[in-house]
Amino acid sequence: MRTTVAALHAELVRYNLVVWTAGNVSGRIPGEDLFVIKPSGVSYDELTPENMVVCDLDGNLVEGEHSPSSDTAAHAYVYRNMPDVGGVVHTHSTYASAWAARGEAIPCVLTAMADEFGGEIPLGPFALIGDDSIGQGIVETLKGHRSKAVLMQNHGVFSIGKDPKAAVKAAVMCEDVARTVHVARQLGEPLPIPQDDIDRLYDRYQNVYGQRSPR
């Protein structure tokens, strides 16, 4: 998991989701009440499996020579309260964060949104970093919601997935649709997709699209 989490940070850079050191990926260690997360303030170019840190689900450092990410408490809260989540990502990607700055959810006006998120990308509450307040907002917003990403007001994006790679994909897709819907708004009012069609698109993408393992 150290190797996986370290490598996935390069995807945040590749898709222009982060600047400097402002973003992080974490991954739950299967079968353990532990997760791996990026060390605080370390450049993406300097990340290695060896300098990843391991924390328990209360956010306490268990293994590693560096201090964990300043977002560790938020990640830990998500893992404690959403047992099916195996990966968490945080970014300040430009277009999605612009929606967060406006305090507005991204409406479901693209089939790609229906496919990946099953509806709008919701807005979470404003919360200050330093304790698990952000984590509480993430969980309260995403529990019972099909979206795997949330826009935390005046802050940025948090995404979740069954594993760290899936959480990174959700962060990438969130920024992609945030940009497209923003551009559409400059041209006029985007057309909403009817809920029945959103449901059909989501079901097909989640259960039919792509390669399936033989049963």
JSON list of C-alpha atoms in Angstrom, two decimals:
[
{"chain": "A", "resi": 1, "resn": "MET", "atom": "CA", "xyz": [0.00, 0.00, 0.00]},
{"chain": "A", "resi": 2, "resn": "ARG", "atom": "CA", "xyz": [2.92, 2.35, 0.58]},
{"chain": "A", "resi": 3, "resn": "THR", "atom": "CA", "xyz": [4.02, 1.74, -3.02]},
{"chain": "A", "resi": 4, "resn": "THR", "atom": "CA", "xyz": [0.51, 2.24, -4.39]},
{"chain": "A", "resi": 5, "resn": "VAL", "atom": "CA", "xyz": [-0.17, 5.45, -2.50]},
{"chain": "A", "resi": 6, "resn": "ALA", "atom": "CA", "xyz": [3.23, 6.94, -3.32]},
{"chain": "A", "resi": 7, "resn": "ALA", "atom": "CA", "xyz": [2.79, 6.23, -7.05]},
{"chain": "A", "resi": 8, "resn": "LEU", "atom": "CA", "xyz": [-0.75, 7.61, -7.22]},
{"chain": "A", "resi": 9, "resn": "HIS", "atom": "CA", "xyz": [0.39, 11.08, -6.20]},
{"chain": "A", "resi": 10, "resn": "ALA", "atom": "CA", "xyz": [2.03, 11.31, -9.63]},
{"chain": "A", "resi": 11, "resn": "GLU", "atom": "CA", "xyz": [-1.47, 11.04, -11.14]},
{"chain": "A", "resi": 12, "resn": "LEU", "atom": "CA", "xyz": [-2.56, 14.16, -9.25]},
{"chain": "A", "resi": 13, "resn": "VAL", "atom": "CA", "xyz": [0.34, 16.01, -10.85]},
{"chain": "A", "resi": 14, "resn": "ARG", "atom": "CA", "xyz": [-0.25, 14.48, -14.29]},
{"chain": "A", "resi": 15, "resn": "TYR", "atom": "CA", "xyz": [-3.87, 15.64, -14.36]},
{"chain": "A", "resi": 16, "resn": "ASN", "atom": "CA", "xyz": [-3.05, 19.10, -12.97]},
{"chain": "A", "resi": 17, "resn": "LEU", "atom": "CA", "xyz": [-5.09, 18.61, -9.81]},
{"chain": "A", "resi": 18, "resn": "VAL", "atom": "CA", "xyz": [-2.46, 19.96, -7.40]},
{"chain": "A", "resi": 19, "resn": "VAL", "atom": "CA", "xyz": [0.20, 22.63, -7.00]},
{"chain": "A", "resi": 20, "resn": "TRP", "atom": "CA", "xyz": [3.26, 22.59, -4.74]},
{"chain": "A", "resi": 21, "resn": "THR", "atom": "CA", "xyz": [2.35, 20.10, -1.95]},
{"chain": "A", "resi": 22, "resn": "ALA", "atom": "CA", "xyz": [-1.38, 20.91, -1.64]},
{"chain": "A", "resi": 23, "resn": "GLY", "atom": "CA", "xyz": [-3.09, 17.56, -2.09]},
{"chain": "A", "resi": 24, "resn": "ASN", "atom": "CA", "xyz": [-2.92, 14.00, -0.83]},
{"chain": "A", "resi": 25, "resn": "VAL", "atom": "CA", "xyz": [-3.88, 10.39, -1.38]},
{"chain": "A", "resi": 26, "resn": "SER", "atom": "CA", "xyz": [-4.46, 7.76, 1.30]},
{"chain": "A", "resi": 27, "resn": "GLY", "atom": "CA", "xyz": [-5.25, 4.05, 1.21]},
{"chain": "A", "resi": 28, "resn": "ARG", "atom": "CA", "xyz": [-6.75, 1.72, 3.78]},
{"chain": "A", "resi": 29, "resn": "ILE", "atom": "CA", "xyz": [-4.62, -1.34, 4.53]},
{"chain": "A", "resi": 30, "resn": "PRO", "atom": "CA", "xyz": [-6.92, -4.35, 3.93]},
{"chain": "A", "resi": 31, "resn": "GLY", "atom": "CA", "xyz": [-7.70, -6.32, 7.06]},
{"chain": "A", "resi": 32, "resn": "GLU", "atom": "CA", "xyz": [-6.15, -3.71, 9.37]},
{"chain": "A", "resi": 33, "resn": "ASP", "atom": "CA", "xyz": [-7.44, -0.62, 11.18]},
{"chain": "A", "resi": 34, "resn": "LEU", "atom": "CA", "xyz": [-4.67, 1.34, 9.49]},
{"chain": "A", "resi": 35, "resn": "PHE", "atom": "CA", "xyz": [-4.13, 3.54, 6.45]},
{"chain": "A", "resi": 36, "resn": "VAL", "atom": "CA", "xyz": [-1.19, 4.93, 4.48]},
{"chain": "A", "resi": 37, "resn": "ILE", "atom": "CA", "xyz": [-1.06, 8.65, 3.71]},
{"chain": "A", "resi": 38, "resn": "LYS", "atom": "CA", "xyz": [1.31, 11.26, 2.28]},
{"chain": "A", "resi": 39, "resn": "PRO", "atom": "CA", "xyz": [3.71, 12.97, 4.72]},
{"chain": "A", "resi": 40, "resn": "SER", "atom": "CA", "xyz": [3.01, 16.65, 5.35]},
{"chain": "A", "resi": 41, "resn": "GLY", "atom": "CA", "xyz": [4.73, 19.24, 3.18]},
{"chain": "A", "resi": 42, "resn": "VAL", "atom": "CA", "xyz": [6.89, 16.83, 1.19]},
{"chain": "A", "resi": 43, "resn": "SER", "atom": "CA", "xyz": [7.27, 17.57, -2.54]},
{"chain": "A", "resi": 44, "resn": "TYR", "atom": "CA", "xyz": [5.61, 15.12, -4.93]},
{"chain": "A", "resi": 45, "resn": "ASP", "atom": "CA", "xyz": [8.98, 14.60, -6.62]},
{"chain": "A", "resi": 46, "resn": "GLU", "atom": "CA", "xyz": [10.39, 13.37, -3.32]},
{"chain": "A", "resi": 47, "resn": "LEU", "atom": "CA", "xyz": [7.65, 10.87, -2.45]},
{"chain": "A", "resi": 48, "resn": "THR", "atom": "CA", "xyz": [8.74, 7.25, -2.13]},
{"chain": "A", "resi": 49, "resn": "PRO", "atom": "CA", "xyz": [7.17, 4.16, -0.59]},
{"chain": "A", "resi": 50, "resn": "GLU", "atom": "CA", "xyz": [9.64, 4.51, 2.27]},
{"chain": "A", "resi": 51, "resn": "ASN", "atom": "CA", "xyz": [8.57, 8.01, 3.30]},
{"chain": "A", "resi": 52, "resn": "MET", "atom": "CA", "xyz": [4.84, 7.29, 3.28]},
{"chain": "A", "resi": 53, "resn": "VAL", "atom": "CA", "xyz": [3.40, 7.20, 6.79]},
{"chain": "A", "resi": 54, "resn": "VAL", "atom": "CA", "xyz": [1.02, 4.74, 8.43]},
{"chain": "A", "resi": 55, "resn": "CYS", "atom": "CA", "xyz": [-1.73, 5.93, 10.79]},
{"chain": "A", "resi": 56, "resn": "ASP", "atom": "CA", "xyz": [-4.46, 4.27, 12.81]},
{"chain": "A", "resi": 57, "resn": "LEU", "atom": "CA", "xyz": [-8.12, 5.13, 12.30]},
{"chain": "A", "resi": 58, "resn": "ASP", "atom": "CA", "xyz": [-7.89, 7.85, 14.94]},
{"chain": "A", "resi": 59, "resn": "GLY", "atom": "CA", "xyz": [-5.22, 9.56, 12.85]},
{"chain": "A", "resi": 60, "resn": "ASN", "atom": "CA", "xyz": [-2.33, 8.69, 15.15]},
{"chain": "A", "resi": 61, "resn": "LEU", "atom": "CA", "xyz": [1.07, 8.03, 13.60]},
{"chain": "A", "resi": 62, "resn": "VAL", "atom": "CA", "xyz": [1.91, 4.33, 13.80]},
{"chain": "A", "resi": 63, "resn": "GLU", "atom": "CA", "xyz": [4.85, 4.00, 11.45]},
{"chain": "A", "resi": 64, "resn": "GLY", "atom": "CA", "xyz": [7.07, 6.45, 9.60]},
{"chain": "A", "resi": 65, "resn": "GLU", "atom": "CA", "xyz": [9.69, 9.12, 10.16]},
{"chain": "A", "resi": 66, "resn": "HIS", "atom": "CA", "xyz": [7.63, 12.07, 8.92]},
{"chain": "A", "resi": 67, "resn": "SER", "atom": "CA", "xyz": [4.58, 13.89, 10.24]},
{"chain": "A", "resi": 68, "resn": "PRO", "atom": "CA", "xyz": [1.43, 12.81, 8.41]},
{"chain": "A", "resi": 69, "resn": "SER", "atom": "CA", "xyz": [-0.56, 15.09, 6.13]},
{"chain": "A", "resi": 70, "resn": "SER", "atom": "CA", "xyz": [-2.42, 17.98, 7.74]},
{"chain": "A", "resi": 71, "resn": "ASP", "atom": "CA", "xyz": [-5.60, 16.38, 6.34]},
{"chain": "A", "resi": 72, "resn": "THR", "atom": "CA", "xyz": [-5.03, 13.11, 8.22]},
{"chain": "A", "resi": 73, "resn": "ALA", "atom": "CA", "xyz": [-7.86, 13.70, 10.72]},
{"chain": "A", "resi": 74, "resn": "ALA", "atom": "CA", "xyz": [-10.34, 14.09, 7.85]},
{"chain": "A", "resi": 75, "resn": "HIS", "atom": "CA", "xyz": [-9.16, 10.91, 6.13]},
{"chain": "A", "resi": 76, "resn": "ALA", "atom": "CA", "xyz": [-9.27, 8.99, 9.43]},
{"chain": "A", "resi": 77, "resn": "TYR", "atom": "CA", "xyz": [-12.84, 10.11, 10.13]},
{"chain": "A", "resi": 78, "resn": "VAL", "atom": "CA", "xyz": [-13.95, 8.90, 6.70]},
{"chain": "A", "resi": 79, "resn": "TYR", "atom": "CA", "xyz": [-12.33, 5.49, 7.23]},
{"chain": "A", "resi": 80, "resn": "ARG", "atom": "CA", "xyz": [-13.88, 5.14, 10.70]},
{"chain": "A", "resi": 81, "resn": "ASN", "atom": "CA", "xyz": [-17.36, 5.95, 9.51]},
{"chain": "A", "resi": 82, "resn": "MET", "atom": "CA", "xyz": [-17.43, 4.56, 5.96]},
{"chain": "A", "resi": 83, "resn": "PRO", "atom": "CA", "xyz": [-16.06, 1.01, 6.22]},
{"chain": "A", "resi": 84, "resn": "ASP", "atom": "CA", "xyz": [-16.48, 0.32, 2.48]},
{"chain": "A", "resi": 85, "resn": "VAL", "atom": "CA", "xyz": [-14.12, 3.17, 1.57]},
{"chain": "A", "resi": 86, "resn": "GLY", "atom": "CA", "xyz": [-10.60, 2.00, 0.75]},
{"chain": "A", "resi": 87, "resn": "GLY", "atom": "CA", "xyz": [-9.12, 5.26, -0.58]},
{"chain": "A", "resi": 88, "resn": "VAL", "atom": "CA", "xyz": [-9.47, 9.00, 0.01]},
{"chain": "A", "resi": 89, "resn": "VAL", "atom": "CA", "xyz": [-8.09, 11.87, -2.09]},
{"chain": "A", "resi": 90, "resn": "HIS", "atom": "CA", "xyz": [-7.97, 15.60, -1.46]},
{"chain": "A", "resi": 91, "resn": "THR", "atom": "CA", "xyz": [-7.18, 18.26, -4.08]},
{"chain": "A", "resi": 92, "resn": "HIS", "atom": "CA", "xyz": [-7.64, 21.97, -4.65]},
{"chain": "A", "resi": 93, "resn": "SER", "atom": "CA", "xyz": [-8.14, 21.47, -8.40]},
{"chain": "A", "resi": 94, "resn": "THR", "atom": "CA", "xyz": [-8.99, 24.77, -10.08]},
{"chain": "A", "resi": 95, "resn": "TYR", "atom": "CA", "xyz": [-12.45, 24.41, -11.56]},
{"chain": "A", "resi": 96, "resn": "ALA", "atom": "CA", "xyz": [-13.93, 22.18, -8.86]},
{"chain": "A", "resi": 97, "resn": "SER", "atom": "CA", "xyz": [-12.55, 24.50, -6.18]},
{"chain": "A", "resi": 98, "resn": "ALA", "atom": "CA", "xyz": [-14.13, 27.45, -8.02]},
{"chain": "A", "resi": 99, "resn": "TRP", "atom": "CA", "xyz": [-17.53, 25.78, -7.60]},
{"chain": "A", "resi": 100, "resn": "ALA", "atom": "CA", "xyz": [-16.69, 25.22, -3.93]},
{"chain": "A", "resi": 101, "resn": "ALA", "atom": "CA", "xyz": [-15.77, 28.90, -3.57]},
{"chain": "A", "resi": 102, "resn": "ARG", "atom": "CA", "xyz": [-19.20, 29.82, -4.95]},
{"chain": "A", "resi": 103, "resn": "GLY", "atom": "CA", "xyz": [-20.84, 27.40, -2.52]},
{"chain": "A", "resi": 104, "resn": "GLU", "atom": "CA", "xyz": [-22.57, 25.55, -5.33]},
{"chain": "A", "resi": 105, "resn": "ALA", "atom": "CA", "xyz": [-22.97, 21.89, -6.21]},
{"chain": "A", "resi": 106, "resn": "ILE", "atom": "CA", "xyz": [-22.15, 20.88, -9.79]},
{"chain": "A", "resi": 107, "resn": "PRO", "atom": "CA", "xyz": [-25.45, 20.01, -11.49]},
{"chain": "A", "resi": 108, "resn": "CYS", "atom": "CA", "xyz": [-25.79, 16.77, -13.43]},
{"chain": "A", "resi": 109, "resn": "VAL", "atom": "CA", "xyz": [-25.88, 18.04, -16.99]},
{"chain": "A", "resi": 110, "resn": "LEU", "atom": "CA", "xyz": [-23.43, 15.60, -18.61]},
{"chain": "A", "resi": 111, "resn": "THR", "atom": "CA", "xyz": [-23.76, 11.89, -19.25]},
{"chain": "A", "resi": 112, "resn": "ALA", "atom": "CA", "xyz": [-20.23, 11.48, -17.87]},
{"chain": "A", "resi": 113, "resn": "MET", "atom": "CA", "xyz": [-21.49, 12.85, -14.54]},
{"chain": "A", "resi": 114, "resn": "ALA", "atom": "CA", "xyz": [-24.44, 10.47, -14.52]},
{"chain": "A", "resi": 115, "resn": "ASP", "atom": "CA", "xyz": [-22.07, 7.59, -15.31]},
{"chain": "A", "resi": 116, "resn": "GLU", "atom": "CA", "xyz": [-19.45, 8.31, -12.67]},
{"chain": "A", "resi": 117, "resn": "PHE", "atom": "CA", "xyz": [-21.33, 10.16, -9.92]},
{"chain": "A", "resi": 118, "resn": "GLY", "atom": "CA", "xyz": [-24.95, 9.13, -10.36]},
{"chain": "A", "resi": 119, "resn": "GLY", "atom": "CA", "xyz": [-26.13, 12.73, -10.13]},
{"chain": "A", "resi": 120, "resn": "GLU", "atom": "CA", "xyz": [-24.80, 16.10, -9.04]},
{"chain": "A", "resi": 121, "resn": "ILE", "atom": "CA", "xyz": [-21.50, 16.49, -7.24]},
{"chain": "A", "resi": 122, "resn": "PRO", "atom": "CA", "xyz": [-22.75, 17.78, -3.90]},
{"chain": "A", "resi": 123, "resn": "LEU", "atom": "CA", "xyz": [-21.58, 20.66, -1.76]},
{"chain": "A", "resi": 124, "resn": "GLY", "atom": "CA", "xyz": [-20.34, 19.96, 1.75]},
{"chain": "A", "resi": 125, "resn": "PRO", "atom": "CA", "xyz": [-20.24, 22.47, 4.62]},
{"chain": "A", "resi": 126, "resn": "PHE", "atom": "CA", "xyz": [-17.51, 24.96, 5.43]},
{"chain": "A", "resi": 127, "resn": "ALA", "atom": "CA", "xyz": [-15.12, 23.49, 8.00]},
{"chain": "A", "resi": 128, "resn": "LEU", "atom": "CA", "xyz": [-11.71, 24.45, 9.33]},
{"chain": "A", "resi": 129, "resn": "ILE", "atom": "CA", "xyz": [-8.70, 22.18, 9.14]},
{"chain": "A", "resi": 130, "resn": "GLY", "atom": "CA", "xyz": [-7.13, 20.94, 12.36]},
{"chain": "A", "resi": 131, "resn": "ASP", "atom": "CA", "xyz": [-9.59, 18.36, 13.70]},
{"chain": "A", "resi": 132, "resn": "ASP", "atom": "CA", "xyz": [-12.11, 15.97, 12.15]},
{"chain": "A", "resi": 133, "resn": "SER", "atom": "CA", "xyz": [-14.67, 18.66, 11.26]},
{"chain": "A", "resi": 134, "resn": "ILE", "atom": "CA", "xyz": [-13.88, 18.30, 7.56]},
{"chain": "A", "resi": 135, "resn": "GLY", "atom": "CA", "xyz": [-14.23, 14.53, 7.83]},
{"chain": "A", "resi": 136, "resn": "GLN", "atom": "CA", "xyz": [-17.62, 14.94, 9.47]},
{"chain": "A", "resi": 137, "resn": "GLY", "atom": "CA", "xyz": [-18.76, 17.16, 6.61]},
{"chain": "A", "resi": 138, "resn": "ILE", "atom": "CA", "xyz": [-17.54, 14.66, 4.01]},
{"chain": "A", "resi": 139, "resn": "VAL", "atom": "CA", "xyz": [-19.35, 11.75, 5.65]},
{"chain": "A", "resi": 140, "resn": "GLU", "atom": "CA", "xyz": [-22.57, 13.67, 6.29]},
{"chain": "A", "resi": 141, "resn": "THR", "atom": "CA", "xyz": [-22.67, 14.78, 2.65]},
{"chain": "A", "resi": 142, "resn": "LEU", "atom": "CA", "xyz": [-21.71, 11.53, 0.93]},
{"chain": "A", "resi": 143, "resn": "LYS", "atom": "CA", "xyz": [-23.56, 8.98, 3.08]},
{"chain": "A", "resi": 144, "resn": "GLY", "atom": "CA", "xyz": [-26.60, 7.93, 1.10]},
{"chain": "A", "resi": 145, "resn": "HIS", "atom": "CA", "xyz": [-25.33, 9.79, -1.99]},
{"chain": "A", "resi": 146, "resn": "ARG", "atom": "CA", "xyz": [-24.07, 8.05, -5.12]},
{"chain": "A", "resi": 147, "resn": "SER", "atom": "CA", "xyz": [-21.38, 10.67, -5.74]},
{"chain": "A", "resi": 148, "resn": "LYS", "atom": "CA", "xyz": [-17.83, 9.66, -4.90]},
{"chain": "A", "resi": 149, "resn": "ALA", "atom": "CA", "xyz": [-16.74, 13.31, -4.68]},
{"chain": "A", "resi": 150, "resn": "VAL", "atom": "CA", "xyz": [-17.77, 16.27, -2.55]},
{"chain": "A", "resi": 151, "resn": "LEU", "atom": "CA", "xyz": [-16.97, 19.96, -2.87]},
{"chain": "A", "resi": 152, "resn": "MET", "atom": "CA", "xyz": [-16.17, 21.28, 0.60]},
{"chain": "A", "resi": 153, "resn": "GLN", "atom": "CA", "xyz": [-17.31, 24.89, 0.68]},
{"chain": "A", "resi": 154, "resn": "ASN", "atom": "CA", "xyz": [-14.52, 27.47, 0.26]},
{"chain": "A", "resi": 155, "resn": "HIS", "atom": "CA", "xyz": [-11.97, 24.64, 0.29]},
{"chain": "A", "resi": 156, "resn": "GLY", "atom": "CA", "xyz": [-11.72, 22.01, -2.42]},
{"chain": "A", "resi": 157, "resn": "VAL", "atom": "CA", "xyz": [-12.44, 18.43, -3.40]},
{"chain": "A", "resi": 158, "resn": "PHE", "atom": "CA", "xyz": [-12.46, 15.25, -1.37]},
{"chain": "A", "resi": 159, "resn": "SER", "atom": "CA", "xyz": [-13.13, 11.98, -3.20]},
{"chain": "A", "resi": 160, "resn": "ILE", "atom": "CA", "xyz": [-13.53, 8.40, -2.07]},
{"chain": "A", "resi": 161, "resn": "GLY", "atom": "CA", "xyz": [-13.34, 4.97, -3.67]},
{"chain": "A", "resi": 162, "resn": "LYS", "atom": "CA", "xyz": [-13.16, 1.27, -3.03]},
{"chain": "A", "resi": 163, "resn": "ASP", "atom": "CA", "xyz": [-9.38, 1.66, -3.23]},
{"chain": "A", "resi": 164, "resn": "PRO", "atom": "CA", "xyz": [-6.95, 4.58, -3.67]},
{"chain": "A", "resi": 165, "resn": "LYS", "atom": "CA", "xyz": [-6.94, 4.32, -7.48]},
{"chain": "A", "resi": 166, "resn": "ALA", "atom": "CA", "xyz": [-10.73, 4.59, -7.63]},
{"chain": "A", "resi": 167, "resn": "ALA", "atom": "CA", "xyz": [-10.60, 7.66, -5.38]},
{"chain": "A", "resi": 168, "resn": "VAL", "atom": "CA", "xyz": [-8.02, 9.26, -7.67]},
{"chain": "A", "resi": 169, "resn": "LYS", "atom": "CA", "xyz": [-10.22, 8.52, -10.69]},
{"chain": "A", "resi": 170, "resn": "ALA", "atom": "CA", "xyz": [-13.14, 10.27, -8.96]},
{"chain": "A", "resi": 171, "resn": "ALA", "atom": "CA", "xyz": [-10.96, 13.33, -8.31]},
{"chain": "A", "resi": 172, "resn": "VAL", "atom": "CA", "xyz": [-9.84, 13.41, -11.95]},
{"chain": "A", "resi": 173, "resn": "MET", "atom": "CA", "xyz": [-13.40, 13.07, -13.25]},
{"chain": "A", "resi": 174, "resn": "CYS", "atom": "CA", "xyz": [-14.66, 15.69, -10.78]},
{"chain": "A", "resi": 175, "resn": "GLU", "atom": "CA", "xyz": [-12.27, 18.31, -12.16]},
{"chain": "A", "resi": 176, "resn": "ASP", "atom": "CA", "xyz": [-13.05, 17.33, -15.75]},
{"chain": "A", "resi": 177, "resn": "VAL", "atom": "CA", "xyz": [-16.81, 17.82, -15.40]},
{"chain": "A", "resi": 178, "resn": "ALA", "atom": "CA", "xyz": [-16.37, 20.93, -13.22]},
{"chain": "A", "resi": 179, "resn": "ARG", "atom": "CA", "xyz": [-14.43, 22.53, -16.08]},
{"chain": "A", "resi": 180, "resn": "THR", "atom": "CA", "xyz": [-16.92, 21.51, -18.77]},
{"chain": "A", "resi": 181, "resn": "VAL", "atom": "CA", "xyz": [-20.00, 22.64, -16.85]},
{"chain": "A", "resi": 182, "resn": "HIS", "atom": "CA", "xyz": [-18.28, 25.94, -16.04]},
{"chain": "A", "resi": 183, "resn": "VAL", "atom": "CA", "xyz": [-17.62, 26.52, -19.75]},
{"chain": "A", "resi": 184, "resn": "ALA", "atom": "CA", "xyz": [-21.21, 25.57, -20.59]},
{"chain": "A", "resi": 185, "resn": "ARG", "atom": "CA", "xyz": [-22.45, 28.17, -18.13]},
{"chain": "A", "resi": 186, "resn": "GLN", "atom": "CA", "xyz": [-20.51, 30.85, -20.00]},
{"chain": "A", "resi": 187, "resn": "LEU", "atom": "CA", "xyz": [-22.53, 30.02, -23.12]},
{"chain": "A", "resi": 188, "resn": "GLY", "atom": "CA", "xyz": [-25.95, 29.73, -21.50]},
{"chain": "A", "resi": 189, "resn": "GLU", "atom": "CA", "xyz": [-27.90, 27.59, -19.08]},
{"chain": "A", "resi": 190, "resn": "PRO", "atom": "CA", "xyz": [-26.93, 23.90, -19.24]},
{"chain": "A", "resi": 191, "resn": "LEU", "atom": "CA", "xyz": [-29.76, 21.43, -19.80]},
{"chain": "A", "resi": 192, "resn": "PRO", "atom": "CA", "xyz": [-30.45, 19.07, -16.89]},
{"chain": "A", "resi": 193, "resn": "ILE", "atom": "CA", "xyz": [-30.68, 15.33, -17.51]},
{"chain": "A", "resi": 194, "resn": "PRO", "atom": "CA", "xyz": [-33.95, 13.74, -16.33]},
{"chain": "A", "resi": 195, "resn": "GLN", "atom": "CA", "xyz": [-33.56, 11.61, -13.21]},
{"chain": "A", "resi": 196, "resn": "ASP", "atom": "CA", "xyz": [-34.75, 8.42, -14.92]},
{"chain": "A", "resi": 197, "resn": "ASP", "atom": "CA", "xyz": [-32.06, 8.80, -17.55]},
{"chain": "A", "resi": 198, "resn": "ILE", "atom": "CA", "xyz": [-29.43, 9.54, -14.88]},
{"chain": "A", "resi": 199, "resn": "ASP", "atom": "CA", "xyz": [-30.41, 6.30, -13.15]},
{"chain": "A", "resi": 200, "resn": "ARG", "atom": "CA", "xyz": [-30.16, 4.29, -16.37]},
{"chain": "A", "resi": 201, "resn": "LEU", "atom": "CA", "xyz": [-26.81, 5.81, -17.29]},
{"chain": "A", "resi": 202, "resn": "TYR", "atom": "CA", "xyz": [-25.39, 5.18, -13.83]},
{"chain": "A", "resi": 203, "resn": "ASP", "atom": "CA", "xyz": [-26.57, 1.57, -13.76]},
{"chain": "A", "resi": 204, "resn": "ARG", "atom": "CA", "xyz": [-25.09, 0.82, -17.18]},
{"chain": "A", "resi": 205, "resn": "TYR", "atom": "CA", "xyz": [-21.75, 2.42, -16.45]},
{"chain": "A", "resi": 206, "resn": "GLN", "atom": "CA", "xyz": [-21.40, 0.76, -13.06]},
{"chain": "A", "resi": 207, "resn": "ASN", "atom": "CA", "xyz": [-22.59, -2.70, -14.10]},
{"chain": "A", "resi": 208, "resn": "VAL", "atom": "CA", "xyz": [-22.04, -3.12, -17.88]},
{"chain": "A", "resi": 209, "resn": "TYR", "atom": "CA", "xyz": [-19.30, -0.77, -19.10]},
{"chain": "A", "resi": 210, "resn": "GLY", "atom": "CA", "xyz": [-15.74, -2.05, -19.40]},
{"chain": "A", "resi": 211, "resn": "GLN", "atom": "CA", "xyz": [-14.27, -5.50, -19.05]},
{"chain": "A", "resi": 212, "resn": "ARG", "atom": "CA", "xyz": [-15.90, -7.95, -16.67]},
{"chain": "A", "resi": 213, "resn": "SER", "atom": "CA", "xyz": [-14.27, -10.93, -15.01]},
{"chain": "A", "resi": 214, "resn": "PRO", "atom": "CA", "xyz": [-15.74, -14.26, -16.18]},
{"chain": "A", "resi": 215, "resn": "ARG", "atom": "CA", "xyz": [-18.03, -15.84, -13.60]}
]
